[in-house]
mmCIF file of C-alpha atoms in Angstrom:
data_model
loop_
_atom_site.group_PDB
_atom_site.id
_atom_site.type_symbol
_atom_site.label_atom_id
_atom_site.label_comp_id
_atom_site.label_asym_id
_atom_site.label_seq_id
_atom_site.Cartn_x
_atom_site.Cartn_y
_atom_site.Cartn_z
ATOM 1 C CA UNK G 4 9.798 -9.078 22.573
ATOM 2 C CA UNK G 5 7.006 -9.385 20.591
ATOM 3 C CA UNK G 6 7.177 -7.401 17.408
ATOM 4 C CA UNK G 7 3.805 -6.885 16.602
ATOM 5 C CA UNK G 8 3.320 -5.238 20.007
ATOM 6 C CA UNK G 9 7.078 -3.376 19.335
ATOM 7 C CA UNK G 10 5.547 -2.035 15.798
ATOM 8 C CA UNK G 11 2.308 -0.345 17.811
ATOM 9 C CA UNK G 12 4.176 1.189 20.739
ATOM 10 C CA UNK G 13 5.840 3.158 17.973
ATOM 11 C CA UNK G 14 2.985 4.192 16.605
ATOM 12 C CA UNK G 15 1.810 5.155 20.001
ATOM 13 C CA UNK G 16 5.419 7.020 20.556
ATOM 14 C CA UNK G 17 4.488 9.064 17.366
ATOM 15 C CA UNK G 18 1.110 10.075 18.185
ATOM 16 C CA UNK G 19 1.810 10.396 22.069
ATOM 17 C CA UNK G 20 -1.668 9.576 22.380
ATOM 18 C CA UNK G 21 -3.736 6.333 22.431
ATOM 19 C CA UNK G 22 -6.599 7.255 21.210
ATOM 20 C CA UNK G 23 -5.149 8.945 17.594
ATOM 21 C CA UNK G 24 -2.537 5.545 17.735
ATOM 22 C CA UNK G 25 -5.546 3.148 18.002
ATOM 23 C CA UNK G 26 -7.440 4.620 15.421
ATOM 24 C CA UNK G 27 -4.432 4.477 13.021
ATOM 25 C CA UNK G 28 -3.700 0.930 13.548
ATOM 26 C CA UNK G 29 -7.569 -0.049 13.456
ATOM 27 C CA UNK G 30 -7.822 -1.196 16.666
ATOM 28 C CA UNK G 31 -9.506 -0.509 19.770
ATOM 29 C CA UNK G 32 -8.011 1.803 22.133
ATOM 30 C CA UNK G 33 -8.271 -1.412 25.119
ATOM 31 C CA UNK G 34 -6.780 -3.497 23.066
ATOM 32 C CA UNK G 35 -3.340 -1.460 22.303
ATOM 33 C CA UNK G 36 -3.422 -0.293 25.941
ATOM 34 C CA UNK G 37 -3.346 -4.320 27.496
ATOM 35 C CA UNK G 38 -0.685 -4.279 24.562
ATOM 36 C CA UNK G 39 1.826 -1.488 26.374
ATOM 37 C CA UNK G 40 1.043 -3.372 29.276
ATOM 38 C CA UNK G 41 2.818 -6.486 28.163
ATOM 39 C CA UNK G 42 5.220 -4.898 26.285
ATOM 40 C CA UNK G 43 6.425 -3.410 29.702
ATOM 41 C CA UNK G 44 6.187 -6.850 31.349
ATOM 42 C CA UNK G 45 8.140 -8.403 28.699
ATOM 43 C CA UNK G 46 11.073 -5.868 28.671
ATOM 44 C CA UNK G 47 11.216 -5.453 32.477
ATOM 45 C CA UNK G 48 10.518 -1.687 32.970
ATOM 46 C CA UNK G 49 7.650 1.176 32.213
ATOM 47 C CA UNK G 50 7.918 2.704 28.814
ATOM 48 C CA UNK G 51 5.167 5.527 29.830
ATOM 49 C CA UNK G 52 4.209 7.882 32.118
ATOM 50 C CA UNK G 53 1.144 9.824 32.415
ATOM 51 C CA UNK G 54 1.143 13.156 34.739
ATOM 52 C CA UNK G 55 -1.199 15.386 33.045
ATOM 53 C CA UNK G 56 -0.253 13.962 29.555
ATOM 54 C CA UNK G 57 1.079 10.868 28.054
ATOM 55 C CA UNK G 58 5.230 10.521 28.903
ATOM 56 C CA UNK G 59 7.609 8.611 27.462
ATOM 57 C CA UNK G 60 10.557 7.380 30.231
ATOM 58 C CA UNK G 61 13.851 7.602 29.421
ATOM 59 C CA UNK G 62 13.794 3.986 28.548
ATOM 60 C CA UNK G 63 10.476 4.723 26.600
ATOM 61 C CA UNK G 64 12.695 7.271 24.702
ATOM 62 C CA UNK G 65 15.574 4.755 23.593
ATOM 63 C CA UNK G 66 13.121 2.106 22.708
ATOM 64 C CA UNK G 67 11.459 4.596 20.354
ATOM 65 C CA UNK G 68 14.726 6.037 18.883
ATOM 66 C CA UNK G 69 15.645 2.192 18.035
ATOM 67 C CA UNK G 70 12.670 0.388 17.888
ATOM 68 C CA UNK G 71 12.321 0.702 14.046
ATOM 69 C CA UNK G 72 16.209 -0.568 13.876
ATOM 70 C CA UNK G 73 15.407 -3.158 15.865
ATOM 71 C CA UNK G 74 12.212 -4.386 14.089
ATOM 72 C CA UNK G 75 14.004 -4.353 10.642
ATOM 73 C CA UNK G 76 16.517 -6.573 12.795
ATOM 74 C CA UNK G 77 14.105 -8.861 13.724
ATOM 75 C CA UNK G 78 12.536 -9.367 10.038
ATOM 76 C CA UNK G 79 15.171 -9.697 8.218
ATOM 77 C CA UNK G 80 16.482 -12.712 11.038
ATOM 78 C CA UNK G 81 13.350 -14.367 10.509
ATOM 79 C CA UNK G 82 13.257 -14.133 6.893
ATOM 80 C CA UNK G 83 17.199 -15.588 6.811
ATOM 81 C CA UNK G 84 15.534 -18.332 8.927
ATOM 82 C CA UNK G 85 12.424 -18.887 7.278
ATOM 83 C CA UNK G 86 14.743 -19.449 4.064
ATOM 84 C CA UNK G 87 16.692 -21.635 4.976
ATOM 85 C CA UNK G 88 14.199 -24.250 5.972
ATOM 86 C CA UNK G 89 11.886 -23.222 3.037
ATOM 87 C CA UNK G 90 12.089 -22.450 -0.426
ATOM 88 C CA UNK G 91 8.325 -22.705 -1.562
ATOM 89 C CA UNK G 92 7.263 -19.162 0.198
ATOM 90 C CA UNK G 93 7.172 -15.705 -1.684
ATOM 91 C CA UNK G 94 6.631 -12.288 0.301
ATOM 92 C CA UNK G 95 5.824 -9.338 -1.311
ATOM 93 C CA UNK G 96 4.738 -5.613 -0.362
ATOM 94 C CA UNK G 97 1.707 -4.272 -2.304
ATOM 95 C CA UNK G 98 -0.067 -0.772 -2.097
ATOM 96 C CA UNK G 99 -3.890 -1.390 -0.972
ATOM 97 C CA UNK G 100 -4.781 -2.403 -4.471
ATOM 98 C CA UNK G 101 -8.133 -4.726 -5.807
ATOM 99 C CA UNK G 102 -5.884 -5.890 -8.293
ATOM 100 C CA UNK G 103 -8.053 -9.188 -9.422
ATOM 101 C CA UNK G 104 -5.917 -9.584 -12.141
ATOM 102 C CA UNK G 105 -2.350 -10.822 -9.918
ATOM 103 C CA UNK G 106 -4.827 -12.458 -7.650
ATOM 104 C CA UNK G 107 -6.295 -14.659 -10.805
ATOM 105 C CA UNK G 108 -2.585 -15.535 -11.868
ATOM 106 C CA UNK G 109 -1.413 -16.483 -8.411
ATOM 107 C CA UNK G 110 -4.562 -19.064 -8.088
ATOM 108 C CA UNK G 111 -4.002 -20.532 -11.100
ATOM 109 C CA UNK G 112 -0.034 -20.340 -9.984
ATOM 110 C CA UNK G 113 -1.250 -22.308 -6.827
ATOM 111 C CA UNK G 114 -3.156 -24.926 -8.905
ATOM 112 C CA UNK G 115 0.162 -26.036 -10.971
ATOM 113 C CA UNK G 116 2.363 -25.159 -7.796
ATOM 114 C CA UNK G 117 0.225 -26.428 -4.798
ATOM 115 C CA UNK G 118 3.214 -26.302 -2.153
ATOM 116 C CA UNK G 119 3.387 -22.188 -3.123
ATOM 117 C CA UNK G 120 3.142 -19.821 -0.120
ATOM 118 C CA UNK G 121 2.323 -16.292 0.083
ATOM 119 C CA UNK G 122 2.774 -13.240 1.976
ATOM 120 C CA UNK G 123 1.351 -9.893 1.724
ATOM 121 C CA UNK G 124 2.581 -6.951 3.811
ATOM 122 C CA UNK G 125 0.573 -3.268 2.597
ATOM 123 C CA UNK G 126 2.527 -0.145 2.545
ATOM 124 C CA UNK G 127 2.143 3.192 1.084
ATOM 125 C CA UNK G 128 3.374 4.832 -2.492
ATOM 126 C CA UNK G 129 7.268 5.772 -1.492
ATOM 127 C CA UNK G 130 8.253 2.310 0.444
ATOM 128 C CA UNK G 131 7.334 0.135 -1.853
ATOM 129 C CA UNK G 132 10.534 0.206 -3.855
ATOM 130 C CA UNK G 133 12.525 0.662 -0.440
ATOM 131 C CA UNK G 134 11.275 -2.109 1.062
ATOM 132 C CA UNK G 135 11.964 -4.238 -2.023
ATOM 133 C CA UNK G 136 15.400 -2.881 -2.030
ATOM 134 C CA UNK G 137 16.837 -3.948 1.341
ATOM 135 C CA UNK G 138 15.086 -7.102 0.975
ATOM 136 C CA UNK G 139 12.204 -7.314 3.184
ATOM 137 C CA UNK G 140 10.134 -9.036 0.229
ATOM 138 C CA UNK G 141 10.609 -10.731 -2.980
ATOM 139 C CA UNK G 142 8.631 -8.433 -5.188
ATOM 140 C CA UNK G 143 6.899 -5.306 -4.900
ATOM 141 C CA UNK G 144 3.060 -3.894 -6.407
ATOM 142 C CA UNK G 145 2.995 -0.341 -6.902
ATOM 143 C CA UNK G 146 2.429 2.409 -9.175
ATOM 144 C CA UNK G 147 5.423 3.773 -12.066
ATOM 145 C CA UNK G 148 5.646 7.443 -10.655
ATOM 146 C CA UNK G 149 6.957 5.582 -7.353
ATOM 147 C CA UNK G 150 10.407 5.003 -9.354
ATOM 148 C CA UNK G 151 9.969 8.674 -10.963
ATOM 149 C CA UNK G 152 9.837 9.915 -7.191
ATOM 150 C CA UNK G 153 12.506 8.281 -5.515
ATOM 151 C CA UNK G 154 15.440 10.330 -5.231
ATOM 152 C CA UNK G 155 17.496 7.691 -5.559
ATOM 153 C CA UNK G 156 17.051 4.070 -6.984
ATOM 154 C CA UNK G 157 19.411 1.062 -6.840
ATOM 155 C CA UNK G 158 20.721 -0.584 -10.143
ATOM 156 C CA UNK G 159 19.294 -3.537 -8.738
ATOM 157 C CA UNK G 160 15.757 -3.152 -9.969
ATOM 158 C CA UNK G 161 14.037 -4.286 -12.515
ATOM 159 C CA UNK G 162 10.375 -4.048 -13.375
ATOM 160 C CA UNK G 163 7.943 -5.327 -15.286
ATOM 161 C CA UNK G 164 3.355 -3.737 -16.359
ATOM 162 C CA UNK G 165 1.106 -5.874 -15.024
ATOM 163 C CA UNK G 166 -1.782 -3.398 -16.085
ATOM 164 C CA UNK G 167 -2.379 -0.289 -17.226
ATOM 165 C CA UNK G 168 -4.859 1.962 -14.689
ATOM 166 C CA UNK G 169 -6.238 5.158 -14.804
ATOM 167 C CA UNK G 170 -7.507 7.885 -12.233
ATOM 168 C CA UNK G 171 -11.135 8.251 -11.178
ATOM 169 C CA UNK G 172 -13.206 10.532 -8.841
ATOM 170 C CA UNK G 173 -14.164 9.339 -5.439
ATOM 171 C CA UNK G 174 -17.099 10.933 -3.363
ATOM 172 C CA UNK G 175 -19.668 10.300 -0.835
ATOM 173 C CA UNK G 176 -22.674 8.409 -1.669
ATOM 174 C CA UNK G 177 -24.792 11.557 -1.321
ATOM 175 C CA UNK G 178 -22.948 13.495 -3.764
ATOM 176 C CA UNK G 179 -24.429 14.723 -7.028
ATOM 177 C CA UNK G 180 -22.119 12.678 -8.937
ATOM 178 C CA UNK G 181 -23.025 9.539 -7.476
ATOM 179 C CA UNK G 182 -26.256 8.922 -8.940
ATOM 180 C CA UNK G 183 -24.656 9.855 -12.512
ATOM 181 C CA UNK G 184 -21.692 7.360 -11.855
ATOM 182 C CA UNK G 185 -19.558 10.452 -14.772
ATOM 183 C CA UNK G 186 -18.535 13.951 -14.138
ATOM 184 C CA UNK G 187 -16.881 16.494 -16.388
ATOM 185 C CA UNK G 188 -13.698 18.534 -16.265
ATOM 186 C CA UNK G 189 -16.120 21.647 -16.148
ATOM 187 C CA UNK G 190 -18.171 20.532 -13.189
ATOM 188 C CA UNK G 191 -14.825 19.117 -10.967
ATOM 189 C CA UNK G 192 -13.503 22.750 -11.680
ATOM 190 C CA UNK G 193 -16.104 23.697 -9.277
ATOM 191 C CA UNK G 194 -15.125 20.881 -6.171
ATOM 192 C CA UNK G 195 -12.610 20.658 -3.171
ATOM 193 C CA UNK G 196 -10.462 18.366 -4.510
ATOM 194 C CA UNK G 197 -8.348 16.803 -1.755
ATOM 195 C CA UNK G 198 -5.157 15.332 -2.007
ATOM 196 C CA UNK G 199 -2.954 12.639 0.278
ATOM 197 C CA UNK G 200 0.319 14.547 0.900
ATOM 198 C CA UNK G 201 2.956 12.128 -0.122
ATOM 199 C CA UNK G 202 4.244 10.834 -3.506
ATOM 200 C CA UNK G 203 1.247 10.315 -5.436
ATOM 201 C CA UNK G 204 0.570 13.958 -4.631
ATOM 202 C CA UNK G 205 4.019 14.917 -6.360
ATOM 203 C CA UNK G 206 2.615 13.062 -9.123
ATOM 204 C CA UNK G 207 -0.638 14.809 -9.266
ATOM 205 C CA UNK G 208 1.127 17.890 -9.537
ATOM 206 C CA UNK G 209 2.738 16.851 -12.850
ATOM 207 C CA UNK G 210 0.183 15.743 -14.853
ATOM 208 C CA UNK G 211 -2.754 17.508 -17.309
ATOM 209 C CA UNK G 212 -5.707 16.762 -15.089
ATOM 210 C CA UNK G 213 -4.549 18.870 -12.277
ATOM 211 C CA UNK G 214 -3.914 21.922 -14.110
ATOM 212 C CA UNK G 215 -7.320 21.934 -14.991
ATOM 213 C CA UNK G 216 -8.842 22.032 -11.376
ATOM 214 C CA UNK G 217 -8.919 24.291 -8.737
ATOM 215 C CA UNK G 218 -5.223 25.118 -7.011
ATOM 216 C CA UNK G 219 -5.190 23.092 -3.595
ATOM 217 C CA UNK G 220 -6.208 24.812 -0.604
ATOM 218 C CA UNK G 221 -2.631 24.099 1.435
ATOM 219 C CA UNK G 222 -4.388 24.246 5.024
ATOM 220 C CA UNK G 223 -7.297 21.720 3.973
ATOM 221 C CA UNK G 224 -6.743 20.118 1.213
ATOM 222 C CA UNK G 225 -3.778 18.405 1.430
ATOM 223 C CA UNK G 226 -3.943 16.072 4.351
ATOM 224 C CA UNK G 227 -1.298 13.366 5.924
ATOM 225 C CA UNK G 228 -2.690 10.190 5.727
ATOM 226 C CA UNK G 229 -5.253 8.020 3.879
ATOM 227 C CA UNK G 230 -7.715 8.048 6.773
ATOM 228 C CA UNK G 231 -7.839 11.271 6.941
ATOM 229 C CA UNK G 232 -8.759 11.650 3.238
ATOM 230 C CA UNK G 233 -11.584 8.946 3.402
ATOM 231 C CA UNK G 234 -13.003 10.853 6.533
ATOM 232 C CA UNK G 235 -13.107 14.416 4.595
ATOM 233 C CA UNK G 236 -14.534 12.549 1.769
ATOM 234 C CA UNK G 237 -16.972 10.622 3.531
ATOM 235 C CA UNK G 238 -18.108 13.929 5.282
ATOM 236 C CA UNK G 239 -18.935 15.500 2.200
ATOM 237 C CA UNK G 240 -15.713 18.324 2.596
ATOM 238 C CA UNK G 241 -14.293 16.893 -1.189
ATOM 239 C CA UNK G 242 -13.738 14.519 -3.262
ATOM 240 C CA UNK G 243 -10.213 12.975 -4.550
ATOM 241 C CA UNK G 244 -8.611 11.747 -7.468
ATOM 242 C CA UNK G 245 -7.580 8.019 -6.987
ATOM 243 C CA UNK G 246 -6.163 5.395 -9.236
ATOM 244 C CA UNK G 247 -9.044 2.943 -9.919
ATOM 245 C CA UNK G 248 -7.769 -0.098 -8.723
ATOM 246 C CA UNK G 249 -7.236 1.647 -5.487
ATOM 247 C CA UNK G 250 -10.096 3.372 -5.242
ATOM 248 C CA UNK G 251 -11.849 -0.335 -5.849
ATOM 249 C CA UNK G 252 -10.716 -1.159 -2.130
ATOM 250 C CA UNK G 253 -12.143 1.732 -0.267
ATOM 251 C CA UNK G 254 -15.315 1.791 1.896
ATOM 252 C CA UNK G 255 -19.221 0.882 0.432
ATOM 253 C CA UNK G 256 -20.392 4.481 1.661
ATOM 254 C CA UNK G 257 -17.751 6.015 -1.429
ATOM 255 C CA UNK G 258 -18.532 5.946 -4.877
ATOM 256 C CA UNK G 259 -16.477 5.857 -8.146
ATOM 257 C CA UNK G 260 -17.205 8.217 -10.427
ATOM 258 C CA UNK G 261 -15.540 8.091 -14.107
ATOM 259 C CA UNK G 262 -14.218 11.227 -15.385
ATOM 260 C CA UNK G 263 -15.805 11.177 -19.149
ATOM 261 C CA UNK G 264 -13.795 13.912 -21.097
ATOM 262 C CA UNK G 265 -10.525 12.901 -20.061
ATOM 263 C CA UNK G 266 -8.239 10.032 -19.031
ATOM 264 C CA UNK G 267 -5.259 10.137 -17.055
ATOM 265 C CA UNK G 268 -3.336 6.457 -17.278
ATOM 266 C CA UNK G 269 -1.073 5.183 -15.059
ATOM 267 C CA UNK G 270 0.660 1.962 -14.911
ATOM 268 C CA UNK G 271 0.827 -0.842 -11.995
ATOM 269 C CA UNK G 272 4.598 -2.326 -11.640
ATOM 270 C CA UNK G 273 5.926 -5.601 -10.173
ATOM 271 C CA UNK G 274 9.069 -4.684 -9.219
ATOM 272 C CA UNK G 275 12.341 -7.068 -7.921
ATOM 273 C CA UNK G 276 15.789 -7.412 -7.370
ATOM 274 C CA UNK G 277 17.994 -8.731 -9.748
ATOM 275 C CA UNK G 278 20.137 -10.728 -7.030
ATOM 276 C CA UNK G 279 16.695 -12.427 -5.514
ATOM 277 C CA UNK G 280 18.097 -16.052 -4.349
ATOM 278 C CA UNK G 281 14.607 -17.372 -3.819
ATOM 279 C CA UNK G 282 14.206 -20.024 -6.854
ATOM 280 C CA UNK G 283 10.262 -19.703 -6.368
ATOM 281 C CA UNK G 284 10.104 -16.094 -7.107
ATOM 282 C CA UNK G 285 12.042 -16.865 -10.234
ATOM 283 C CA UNK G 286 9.537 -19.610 -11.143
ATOM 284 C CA UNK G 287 6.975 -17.350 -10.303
ATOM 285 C CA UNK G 288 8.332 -14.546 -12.152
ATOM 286 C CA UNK G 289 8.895 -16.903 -15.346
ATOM 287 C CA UNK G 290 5.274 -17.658 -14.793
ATOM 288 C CA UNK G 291 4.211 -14.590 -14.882
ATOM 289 C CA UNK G 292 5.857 -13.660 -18.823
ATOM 290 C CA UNK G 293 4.175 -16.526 -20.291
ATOM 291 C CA UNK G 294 0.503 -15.494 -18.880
ATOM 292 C CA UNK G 295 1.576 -12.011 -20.609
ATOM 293 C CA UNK G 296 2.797 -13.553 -23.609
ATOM 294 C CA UNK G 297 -1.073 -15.311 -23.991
ATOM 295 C CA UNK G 298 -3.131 -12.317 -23.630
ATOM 296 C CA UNK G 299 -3.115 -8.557 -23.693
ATOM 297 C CA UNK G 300 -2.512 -8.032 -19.872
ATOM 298 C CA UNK G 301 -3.599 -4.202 -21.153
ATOM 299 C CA UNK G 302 -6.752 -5.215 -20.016
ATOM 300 C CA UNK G 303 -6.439 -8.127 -17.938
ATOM 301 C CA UNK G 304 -4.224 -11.349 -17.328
ATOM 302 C CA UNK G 305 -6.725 -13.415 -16.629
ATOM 303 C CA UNK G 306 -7.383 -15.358 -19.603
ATOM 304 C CA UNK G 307 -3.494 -16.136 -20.302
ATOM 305 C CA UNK G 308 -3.674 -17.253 -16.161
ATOM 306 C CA UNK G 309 -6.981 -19.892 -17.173
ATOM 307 C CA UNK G 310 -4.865 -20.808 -20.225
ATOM 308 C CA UNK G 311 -1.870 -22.347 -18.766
ATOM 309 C CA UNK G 312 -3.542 -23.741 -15.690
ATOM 310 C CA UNK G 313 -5.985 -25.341 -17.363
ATOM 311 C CA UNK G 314 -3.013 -26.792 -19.457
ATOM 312 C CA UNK G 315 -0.842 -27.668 -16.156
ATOM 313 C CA UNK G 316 2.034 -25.877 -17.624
ATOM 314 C CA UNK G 317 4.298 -23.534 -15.698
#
C-alpha cells in the first residue's frame, strides 16, 4: 500500500469531498482522484461510493478509522529500517519557517560532515513536540508557547533558542499599510484581525498585543486552517498577526508590515529526546552549542556557522 496515497485518502475521508481534499493537499483534483483509483486496485476492493454524494464503503470506513494507525505503523518500520543500515541521516519536523539561520549552520554542517543526510517533514504548532515525542524525527523546530500549550509533556525533552522572533502584521499588497511597510497600535485597533484557531491562537490570547485590538469576531475571524487565513487575507477581509520568520514563507501578493510602537518576542526551539540513539543527531546537536558559543545567535548563527567551517572543526 502506498502511503503517500494512504495519507490523501484520509484527507479525502475527512473532507468527503475531492475538491476541498485536493485543495488542502495542493494538488489537482485529477491527480488525487487517479490516486483513489490505485489505492482501490492495490487493496483489492472500492473504498467509495458516489450516489448523490461522495460514500465511504464499509471497507472505506475501517480503512479511515485505522489508516492513521496504520501509517504511524508504517513510519516508524521504515525508520527502524532505515537505521539500521544508516547512521549518517537526521529527520526532523519543522513548522513552515524561513529560518536562514538553521539552514546556514546545517550547510556549513554538510561541508565538515559531507556524508550528512537530511529530512524535513512540516507540521503545524501542537505536533511538533508530539511528533518528536514518539519518535517520528530526531529533532523538532517550533515556537516556546508549543511546550506552554501542551497539556501534557514527557520528561524526555529537552530544548534548546536558536533565535529569538517577534510578531508582525501581514496584509494584502493593496492595503494601506503596505506602501508604509509600519503600522501603529492605534490604527490596527481599527482592522479585522484574523486568527488561525489552534495553539498559536491560545497564545495570542495571553499576551499584551491582543488586549489592545479589537475582540475576535468568533464566526469570522477565527478560522481552521492556514489556507483559509491566507485566502481572507489575500481578499482584503483582515489582516493577521504572524511570527516573522513565518510570515517570511508566505505568498509574494502578502506583505509584512512591522508594528512600530510595540514588540511582542517569541522564541524558536529545537527540541529532542534525551534517549535519541542516532550518534549523528548528537554530533549535530554538539555542533550546534559551539556555533552558539561563537556568536550571539540573538540575532543570527550565522557567523559562528562560517567560523567553524571555515576552520573544519566540528
Amino acid at each position: 500500500m502506498n502511503p503517500e496515497y494512504l495519507r490523501n485518502f484520509l484527507v479525502v475521508a475527512n473532507h468527503m469531498n475531492f475538491t476541498k481534499a485536493s485543495q488542502k493537499l495542493f494538488i489537482v483534483q485529477s491527480t488525487l482522484t487517479r490516486q483513489m483509483q490505485s489505492l482501490e486496485q492495490q487493496i483489492g476492493t472500492k473504498l467509495f461510493t458516489k450516489d448523490s454524494s461522495l460514500k465511504l464503503t464499509e471497507a472505506g470506513q475501517l480503512l479511515a478509522a485505522e489508516g492513521e494507525k496504520l501509517l504511524i505503523q508504517m513510519e516508524l518500520l521504515e525508520q527502524r529500517v532505515r537505521k539500521v543500515g544508516e547512521m549518517q541521516h537526521l529527520t526532523m519536523v519543522s513548522l513552515p519557517l524561513h529560518l536562514s539561520c538553521f539552514l546556514d549552520i546545517y550547510m556549513s554542517y554538510c561541508k565538515i560532515n559531507p556524508q550528512a543526510n537530511f529530512t524535513i517533514t512540516y507540521r503545524e504548532i501542537g505536533e511538533i513536540v508530539p511528533y518528536v515525542e514518539c519518535g517520528r524525527a530526531d529533532m523538532g523546530l517550533t515556537y516556546s508557547f508549543e511546550l506552554e500549550d501542551l497539556e501534557s509533556i514527557s520528561d524526555e525533552i529537552e530544548t534548546t533558542v536558536l533565535k529569538h522572533d517577534h510578531k508582525c502584521v501581514i496584509v494584502n499588497n493593496n492595503h494601506p499599510f503596505a506602501a508604509k511597510g509600519r503600522c501603529s497600535i492605534e490604527e490596527l485597533r481599527k482592522e479585522n484581525v484574523l486568527y488561525f484557531d489552534n495553539l498559536g491562537y491560545r497564545h495570542v490570547l495571553r499576551d499584551n498585543l491582543h488586549a489592545k485590538l479589537k475582540p475576535v469576531d468568533q464566526s469570522f475571524g477565527l478560522l481552521k486552517n492556514r489556507e483559509t487565513l491566507l485566502l481572507q487575507i489575500c481578499t482584503g477581509r483582515g489582516i493577521a498577526l504572524l511570527p516573522y520568520e513565518e510570515a517570511k514563507m508566505l505568498r509574494a501578493d502578502l506583505t509584512i508590515v512591522e508594528i512600530k510602537d510595540f514588540t511582542m518576542e517569541l522564541d524558536i526551539i529545537l527540541v529532542w529526546k534525551k534517549e535519541n540513539r542516532n550518534k549523528l543527531f548528537w554530533l549535530f546537536r554538539e555542533y550546534i552549542d559551539r556555533v552558539q558559543r561563537q556568536t550571539d545567535f540573538s540575532d543570527s548563527m550565522d557567523t559562528g556557522a562560517n567560523m567553524l567551517a571555515q576552520k573544519g572543526t566540528i
